[in-house]
Structures are given as structure tokens and as C-alpha cells.
CSV table of C-alpha atoms in Angstrom, one decimal:
chain,number,residue,atom,x,y,z
A,28,MET,CA,-10.9,-11.9,-7.8
A,29,THR,CA,-9.1,-11.2,-4.8
A,30,MET,CA,-5.3,-10.9,-4.1
A,31,THR,CA,-2.9,-13.7,-4.6
A,32,THR,CA,-1.5,-14.9,-1.2
A,33,ALA,CA,1.5,-16.6,0.2
A,34,GLU,CA,1.7,-18.6,3.4
A,35,LEU,CA,4.3,-17.6,6.0
A,36,LEU,CA,5.3,-18.8,9.3
A,37,VAL,CA,5.1,-16.7,12.6
A,38,THR,CA,8.6,-17.1,14.1
A,39,GLU,CA,8.3,-14.5,16.9
A,40,LYS,CA,5.5,-12.7,18.6
A,41,THR,CA,6.6,-10.0,20.9
A,42,PRO,CA,5.0,-7.3,23.1
A,43,VAL,CA,6.7,-4.1,22.2
A,44,ALA,CA,4.5,-1.7,24.0
A,45,GLN,CA,0.9,-1.6,25.8
A,46,GLY,CA,-1.4,-3.3,23.4
A,47,VAL,CA,1.1,-3.5,20.6
A,48,VAL,CA,2.8,-6.9,19.5
A,49,ALA,CA,5.4,-7.3,16.7
A,50,LEU,CA,5.2,-10.4,14.7
A,51,THR,CA,8.2,-11.8,12.4
A,52,LEU,CA,7.0,-13.8,9.6
A,53,ALA,CA,9.1,-16.1,7.0
A,54,ARG,CA,9.0,-18.8,4.7
A,55,PRO,CA,8.3,-22.2,6.1
A,56,ASP,CA,11.4,-23.3,4.3
A,57,GLY,CA,13.5,-20.5,5.3
A,58,GLY,CA,13.8,-19.2,1.7
A,59,ARG,CA,14.1,-15.5,0.4
A,60,LEU,CA,11.2,-13.3,0.4
A,61,PRO,CA,10.3,-10.5,-1.9
A,62,ASP,CA,12.3,-7.4,-1.6
A,63,TRP,CA,10.4,-4.3,-0.1
A,64,ALA,CA,11.4,-0.7,0.3
A,65,PRO,CA,10.6,1.8,3.1
A,66,GLY,CA,6.7,2.5,3.4
A,67,ALA,CA,5.8,-0.8,2.0
A,68,HIS,CA,3.0,-2.8,3.9
A,69,LEU,CA,1.7,-6.4,3.9
A,70,ASP,CA,-1.9,-7.8,3.7
A,71,LEU,CA,-2.4,-10.2,6.5
A,72,VAL,CA,-5.1,-12.6,5.6
A,73,LEU,CA,-7.2,-13.7,8.6
A,74,PRO,CA,-9.8,-16.4,9.3
A,75,GLY,CA,-13.3,-15.5,8.3
A,76,GLY,CA,-12.0,-13.4,5.2
A,77,LEU,CA,-10.5,-10.5,7.1
A,78,VAL,CA,-7.9,-8.5,5.6
A,79,ARG,CA,-5.7,-6.2,7.2
A,80,GLN,CA,-2.7,-4.1,6.2
A,81,TYR,CA,0.3,-3.6,8.5
A,82,SER,CA,3.4,-1.8,7.5
A,83,LEU,CA,6.8,-3.5,7.4
A,84,CYS,CA,8.8,-2.0,10.1
A,85,GLY,CA,11.8,-4.5,10.3
A,86,ASP,CA,15.2,-4.7,8.5
A,87,ARG,CA,14.6,-4.3,4.7
A,88,TRP,CA,18.0,-5.9,4.1
A,89,ASP,CA,17.0,-9.1,5.9
A,90,ALA,CA,15.8,-11.2,3.1
A,91,ARG,CA,14.3,-13.9,5.1
A,92,ALA,CA,12.3,-12.2,7.5
A,93,TYR,CA,9.2,-9.7,7.5
A,94,ARG,CA,8.3,-7.5,10.7
A,95,ILE,CA,5.0,-6.0,11.4
A,96,ALA,CA,3.4,-4.6,14.4
A,97,VAL,CA,-0.2,-4.9,15.4
A,98,LEU,CA,-2.1,-2.6,17.7
A,99,ARG,CA,-5.3,-4.0,19.7
A,100,GLU,CA,-8.1,-2.2,18.8
A,101,PRO,CA,-11.1,-2.8,21.0
A,102,GLY,CA,-13.2,-1.2,18.8
A,103,GLY,CA,-12.2,-3.0,15.7
A,104,ARG,CA,-13.9,-5.9,13.8
A,105,GLY,CA,-11.8,-8.8,15.1
A,106,GLY,CA,-8.4,-8.6,13.1
A,107,SER,CA,-6.3,-7.3,16.1
A,108,ALA,CA,-7.9,-9.3,18.6
A,109,PHE,CA,-7.2,-12.5,16.7
A,110,VAL,CA,-3.7,-11.5,16.2
A,111,HIS,CA,-3.3,-10.8,19.9
A,112,ASP,CA,-5.3,-13.7,21.4
A,113,ARG,CA,-5.1,-16.6,19.2
A,114,LEU,CA,-2.2,-16.2,16.7
A,115,ARG,CA,0.8,-18.1,17.9
A,116,VAL,CA,4.6,-18.7,17.1
A,117,GLY,CA,4.6,-21.6,14.7
A,118,ASP,CA,1.2,-20.9,13.1
A,119,GLU,CA,1.1,-20.1,9.3
A,120,VAL,CA,-0.6,-17.1,8.0
A,121,ALA,CA,-1.5,-16.0,4.6
A,122,ILE,CA,-0.1,-12.7,3.4
A,123,GLY,CA,-0.4,-10.4,0.2
A,124,GLY,CA,2.1,-7.9,-1.0
A,125,PRO,CA,4.4,-6.3,-0.1
A,126,ARG,CA,3.1,-3.1,-1.9
A,127,ASN,CA,4.1,0.6,-1.5
A,128,ASN,CA,1.9,3.5,-1.6
A,129,PHE,CA,4.2,5.5,0.9
A,130,PRO,CA,7.5,5.6,-0.7
A,131,LEU,CA,10.4,7.5,0.7
A,132,VAL,CA,11.4,10.0,-2.1
A,133,PRO,CA,14.9,11.7,-2.1
A,134,ALA,CA,15.5,14.7,-0.1
A,135,ARG,CA,18.6,16.4,1.8
A,136,ARG,CA,16.2,16.7,4.8
A,137,TYR,CA,13.4,14.8,6.3
A,138,VAL,CA,10.9,15.7,9.1
A,139,PHE,CA,9.1,12.6,10.4
A,140,VAL,CA,5.6,12.8,12.4
A,141,ALA,CA,4.4,9.7,14.1
A,142,GLY,CA,1.3,9.2,16.4
A,143,GLY,CA,1.0,5.8,18.0
A,144,ILE,CA,1.4,3.0,16.0
A,145,GLY,CA,2.1,5.4,12.9
A,146,ILE,CA,5.8,4.8,13.7
A,147,THR,CA,5.8,1.7,11.9
A,148,PRO,CA,6.2,2.7,8.4
A,149,LEU,CA,8.7,5.6,9.4
A,150,LEU,CA,11.1,3.1,11.1
A,151,PRO,CA,12.5,1.9,7.9
A,152,MET,CA,12.5,5.5,6.4
A,153,ILE,CA,14.6,6.6,9.2
A,154,ARG,CA,17.1,3.8,8.8
A,155,GLN,CA,17.2,4.4,5.1
A,156,ALA,CA,17.7,8.3,5.6
A,157,GLY,CA,20.6,7.6,7.8
A,158,LEU,CA,22.2,5.2,5.2
A,159,LEU,CA,21.8,8.1,2.6
A,160,GLY,CA,23.5,10.6,4.8
A,161,ALA,CA,20.3,12.8,4.9
A,162,ASP,CA,19.5,15.0,7.8
A,163,TRP,CA,16.4,13.8,9.6
A,164,ARG,CA,14.3,14.3,12.8
A,165,LEU,CA,11.3,12.5,14.0
A,166,LEU,CA,8.4,14.0,16.5
A,167,TYR,CA,6.6,10.8,18.1
A,168,GLY,CA,3.6,11.2,20.1
A,169,GLY,CA,1.3,8.8,21.8
A,170,ARG,CA,-1.3,8.5,24.6
A,171,THR,CA,1.3,7.3,27.4
A,172,ARG,CA,5.1,6.7,26.9
A,173,GLY,CA,4.3,3.0,27.6
A,174,SER,CA,2.2,2.9,24.7
A,175,MET,CA,4.8,4.0,22.1
A,176,ALA,CA,6.6,1.1,20.4
A,177,PHE,CA,9.8,0.9,19.5
A,178,LEU,CA,11.0,3.8,21.5
A,179,ASP,CA,14.1,1.8,22.3
A,180,GLU,CA,15.3,1.5,18.6
A,181,LEU,CA,15.3,5.2,17.9
A,182,PRO,CA,18.4,7.4,18.6
A,183,ALA,CA,17.5,10.0,21.3
A,184,ASP,CA,19.7,12.7,19.8
A,185,ARG,CA,17.3,13.0,16.6
A,186,VAL,CA,14.0,12.0,18.3
A,187,VAL,CA,11.7,14.0,20.4
A,188,ALA,CA,9.2,11.6,22.2
A,189,ARG,CA,5.7,13.6,23.4
A,190,PRO,CA,3.4,11.5,25.3
A,191,GLN,CA,0.1,13.1,25.4
A,192,ASP,CA,-0.2,12.4,29.0
A,193,GLU,CA,2.9,14.4,29.8
A,194,PHE,CA,3.0,17.0,27.2
A,195,GLY,CA,-0.5,17.4,25.6
A,196,LEU,CA,-0.9,17.7,21.9
A,197,LEU,CA,2.2,17.8,19.5
A,198,ASP,CA,3.5,21.3,18.9
A,199,LEU,CA,3.3,21.3,15.2
A,200,ASP,CA,3.9,24.8,14.6
A,201,SER,CA,7.4,24.7,15.8
A,202,TRP,CA,8.1,21.5,14.0
A,203,LEU,CA,6.6,22.6,10.8
A,204,PRO,CA,7.1,26.5,10.7
A,205,GLU,CA,7.4,27.0,7.1
A,206,PRO,CA,7.9,24.8,3.8
A,207,ALA,CA,11.5,24.3,2.8
A,208,PRO,CA,12.0,23.1,-0.9
A,209,ASP,CA,14.8,20.5,0.2
A,210,THR,CA,12.9,19.1,3.1
A,211,LYS,CA,10.0,16.3,3.0
A,212,VAL,CA,7.8,15.6,5.8
A,213,TYR,CA,6.4,12.2,6.2
A,214,CYS,CA,3.4,11.7,8.8
A,215,CYS,CA,1.6,8.6,9.9
A,216,GLY,CA,-1.0,8.1,12.7
A,217,PRO,CA,-4.5,8.7,13.7
A,218,GLU,CA,-6.8,10.8,11.9
A,219,PRO,CA,-6.9,13.6,14.0
A,220,LEU,CA,-2.9,13.9,13.9
A,221,LEU,CA,-2.9,13.7,10.1
A,222,ALA,CA,-5.8,16.3,9.8
A,223,ALA,CA,-3.6,18.7,11.9
A,224,VAL,CA,-0.6,18.1,10.0
A,225,GLU,CA,-2.6,18.7,6.9
A,226,ALA,CA,-4.0,21.9,8.0
A,227,ARG,CA,-0.8,23.1,9.2
A,228,CYS,CA,0.8,22.5,5.7
A,229,ALA,CA,-2.1,23.8,3.7
A,230,GLY,CA,-0.8,26.0,0.9
A,231,TRP,CA,2.5,24.5,1.0
A,232,PRO,CA,4.2,23.2,-2.5
A,233,ALA,CA,2.6,20.1,-3.7
A,234,GLY,CA,5.1,17.0,-3.0
A,235,LEU,CA,6.5,18.3,0.5
A,236,LEU,CA,4.0,16.4,2.7
A,237,ARG,CA,3.2,12.8,2.4
A,238,THR,CA,0.7,11.1,4.8
A,239,GLU,CA,-0.5,7.4,5.3
A,240,ARG,CA,-3.7,6.4,6.7
A,241,PHE,CA,-4.7,3.1,8.3
A,242,VAL,CA,-8.5,4.2,7.9
A,243,PRO,CA,-10.1,5.8,5.2
A,244,LYS,CA,-10.9,9.6,5.2
A,245,GLN,CA,-14.3,10.5,6.2
A,246,LEU,CA,-16.4,11.6,3.0
A,247,GLY,CA,-19.6,13.2,2.0
A,248,ALA,CA,-22.1,11.7,-0.7
A,249,PRO,CA,-20.5,11.3,-4.0
A,250,ALA,CA,-20.6,13.9,-6.4
A,251,ARG,CA,-23.2,12.8,-8.7
A,252,ALA,CA,-26.1,10.6,-7.8
A,253,GLU,CA,-26.7,9.3,-11.4
A,254,PRO,CA,-25.5,6.1,-12.8
A,255,PHE,CA,-22.7,6.0,-15.2
A,256,GLU,CA,-21.0,4.0,-17.7
A,257,VAL,CA,-17.5,2.2,-17.5
A,258,GLU,CA,-16.0,0.9,-20.8
A,259,LEU,CA,-13.0,-1.4,-20.8
A,260,ALA,CA,-10.5,-0.2,-23.6
A,261,ARG,CA,-9.0,-3.5,-24.2
A,262,SER,CA,-12.1,-5.6,-24.7
A,263,GLY,CA,-14.4,-2.9,-25.7
A,264,ARG,CA,-16.9,-4.2,-23.2
A,265,SER,CA,-19.0,-1.8,-20.9
A,266,THR,CA,-21.1,-1.9,-17.8
A,267,THR,CA,-23.4,0.6,-16.0
A,268,VAL,CA,-22.3,1.5,-12.4
A,269,HIS,CA,-25.4,2.1,-10.3
A,270,PRO,CA,-25.8,4.3,-7.1
A,271,GLY,CA,-24.7,2.5,-4.2
A,272,GLN,CA,-22.7,0.1,-6.3
A,273,SER,CA,-18.6,0.4,-6.6
A,274,VAL,CA,-16.8,0.2,-9.6
A,275,LEU,CA,-15.1,-3.0,-8.6
A,276,ASP,CA,-18.4,-5.0,-7.9
A,277,ALA,CA,-19.9,-3.7,-11.3
A,278,LEU,CA,-16.6,-5.2,-13.0
A,279,GLY,CA,-16.8,-8.3,-10.9
A,280,ASP,CA,-20.6,-8.6,-12.0
A,281,LEU,CA,-19.3,-8.3,-15.7
A,282,GLY,CA,-16.7,-11.1,-15.1
A,283,VAL,CA,-13.7,-8.8,-15.0
A,284,PRO,CA,-11.3,-9.7,-12.4
A,285,VAL,CA,-9.4,-6.8,-10.6
A,286,LEU,CA,-7.3,-7.6,-7.6
A,287,SER,CA,-8.6,-6.0,-4.4
A,288,SER,CA,-8.1,-6.2,-0.6
A,289,CYS,CA,-9.1,-3.5,1.7
A,290,ARG,CA,-12.3,-2.2,-0.3
A,291,GLN,CA,-11.8,1.2,1.7
A,292,GLY,CA,-9.2,2.8,-0.6
A,293,THR,CA,-6.4,2.5,1.8
A,294,CYS,CA,-4.3,-0.5,0.3
A,295,GLY,CA,-3.8,0.5,-3.2
A,296,THR,CA,-4.4,-3.1,-4.5
A,297,CYS,CA,-7.2,-2.3,-7.0
A,298,GLU,CA,-5.2,0.7,-8.9
A,299,THR,CA,-6.4,0.9,-12.4
A,300,GLY,CA,-5.5,3.2,-15.2
A,301,VAL,CA,-8.0,5.8,-16.8
A,302,LEU,CA,-7.8,6.5,-20.4
A,303,ALA,CA,-11.1,9.1,-20.6
A,304,GLY,CA,-13.5,10.6,-18.5
A,305,GLU,CA,-13.0,12.3,-15.1
A,306,PRO,CA,-12.9,9.9,-12.0
A,307,GLU,CA,-14.1,11.1,-8.6
A,308,HIS,CA,-11.3,10.2,-6.3
A,309,ARG,CA,-12.7,8.9,-3.0
A,310,ASP,CA,-9.5,6.9,-1.8
A,311,SER,CA,-7.1,8.0,1.0
A,312,LEU,CA,-3.9,7.3,-1.1
A,313,LEU,CA,-3.6,10.0,-3.9
A,314,ASP,CA,-1.9,13.2,-3.4
A,315,ASP,CA,-3.3,16.5,-4.9
A,316,ALA,CA,-1.3,16.2,-8.1
A,317,GLU,CA,-2.1,12.6,-8.6
A,318,ARG,CA,-5.8,13.5,-8.2
A,319,ALA,CA,-5.5,16.3,-10.7
A,320,ALA,CA,-3.8,14.0,-13.2
A,321,GLY,CA,-6.9,11.8,-13.4
A,322,ASP,CA,-4.8,9.0,-15.0
A,323,CYS,CA,-5.6,6.3,-12.5
A,324,MET,CA,-8.4,5.4,-9.7
A,325,PHE,CA,-9.1,2.8,-7.1
A,326,VAL,CA,-12.1,1.2,-8.1
A,327,CYS,CA,-13.1,-0.1,-4.8
A,328,VAL,CA,-14.2,3.4,-3.8
A,329,SER,CA,-13.7,5.9,-6.3
A,330,ARG,CA,-16.3,6.8,-8.9
A,331,SER,CA,-17.0,9.2,-12.0
A,332,ARG,CA,-17.8,12.8,-12.3
A,333,THR,CA,-18.6,12.3,-16.0
A,334,ASP,CA,-21.3,10.1,-17.8
A,335,ARG,CA,-18.5,7.6,-18.9
A,336,LEU,CA,-15.2,6.4,-17.9
A,337,VAL,CA,-12.8,4.3,-20.1
A,338,LEU,CA,-10.5,2.2,-18.0
A,339,ASP,CA,-7.2,0.4,-19.1
A,340,LEU,CA,-8.7,-2.9,-18.6
């Protein structure tokens, strides 16, 4: 079973930077859309079964419009090319969500770090921080100034824009000198930036750094090469997951529907409770504390470290 979807109308399509277009989506009847909070994303369902996740970057208080921004990715699988080249104002597009794996948690102070299109989930966070009266600042990098979307929406007194062709790599040492218990760091962008921020914050107390990835982390081989058993607590049924087979596919073969979308461990759709056994987390969503808790997993990519897992299904 895949995600449930709704059809929305493209009401605006606007270039917002080199290689980036913003889409405004609304219900065809103009009705109210589901509420969302900063950090949430939509699944955009495109022809040919392509599903892509895009952060909501508009006004969360506008109940009748969603805004997303799409970067053209020349090396991609066609999703961004379709949006840029073929999707038009007046077209209908299927969406799933919204869902939020990157929530803004309360803090007195925030440091936001964005790289390129990674600015999108941070825009609503910045607005929310301002509404709450929290202190915040943003370090925003990109290849060139012209490639950095939404610069004109950001207050210059709290934002440092550092295009790489003018300044080189972002100076993370000065922006993230040491942890502070009342400060949360939120980062989104390309993998090299995320890896550098995670390395800079290694050893910090858990929960101070939150990151979001648009593509999955690169991982090595699974911890175990042997098959393992998955038991479904609610029905008592069980199945064997073989090497090279995902838990999601094994459940599908058993006739057990689990909502799914990205199949890469980045969207959070297939989160499933774990009642017994030790999952091997291979997603790009959970933080260290959530992984250590071992009470949930994303069955599209994660596996088992033990002979048996009991799932809350």
C-alpha cells in the first residue's frame, strides 16, 4: 500500500533563483488545507510513479495555500525536470502529507545553517522564532548569490549570506564555537555541509543539533547478512526477511499494508513501532537518542541486528 494522496491545483509558478522555481498549490475548490508546522514537507506525486519530498516554505497561517520550491537537478531521475519544464499553472498535481520529521522545538536561541535549497524548511522556522520572540541568526551558503533562493525575504540584520564563489566554504568554527544549553542548531543542505556541521558538533549534548537530509546517508553493508524473522504483534503472523529484501517488501508479500513513499529512509512515511528485538537503523531521520531507544524503525531501509523483530502491526 502506498500513501494516500489529494489533488491540488498549481496556482503560481515563479522563478526564485537560478535553477529554482517556487510552486503555490491550492485546492481546486479553494477550500482549507490541512494545517502544518515549520519543518513539514509534502510528497509530490509525479507521472511515472515518481514521488519527491519538498519542504513547505510558505506562510503556515495561510490555510488555503501551500508553497514549495524545487531545485533543478540535472543528474536526477526526472522529477525536478518535470516540475521545471512541464508543470504549468492550472495543472493538478497529487500530493501526500504534510508530515513533519524536522520539528522546531522550543529554545531561547536558534542558530540556523542553510546550504542552497536547504533554506526551504528553515524559512518557516525563522518566522516562527520571530513570532515567539526567540533570538536567532542564519548562516546561508550557496554556490553563487544568484542561486540562493528567497534572499529577499530574509532580514539582513540577522542573516549572513556567504556564496561560495565570493567567500569560500562556510566558517562553521565561528558560528558553532561551543554548545550552549539554551541554543538549538538547525541545519539543512547538501551532504558535505551536513557532514561538516555534524563533525563540528560531534560530542555536543544530544538534542542540540537537528539536521534534515534531502538524500539518504551513504551507508555500508548491513550489520548482519543472515535472514531474520519479523513477527506482527497484533495478528501473530510472521515472515522471514531475506538478505537484499526490505522489511517493507517482506510485509507487502505477506499482504500487510504499510504506508510508504520515498523508500530511502528520508521521508518518514513508513515509521513502524518496534516492541521487541534490536533494529538496525539505516534511515536518515532519527537522532542518536531515538536510535538508542529502539522503539521504532523505518521499514523501507532499516533491518534487524537480532534474529527476530516484533513490530506493532
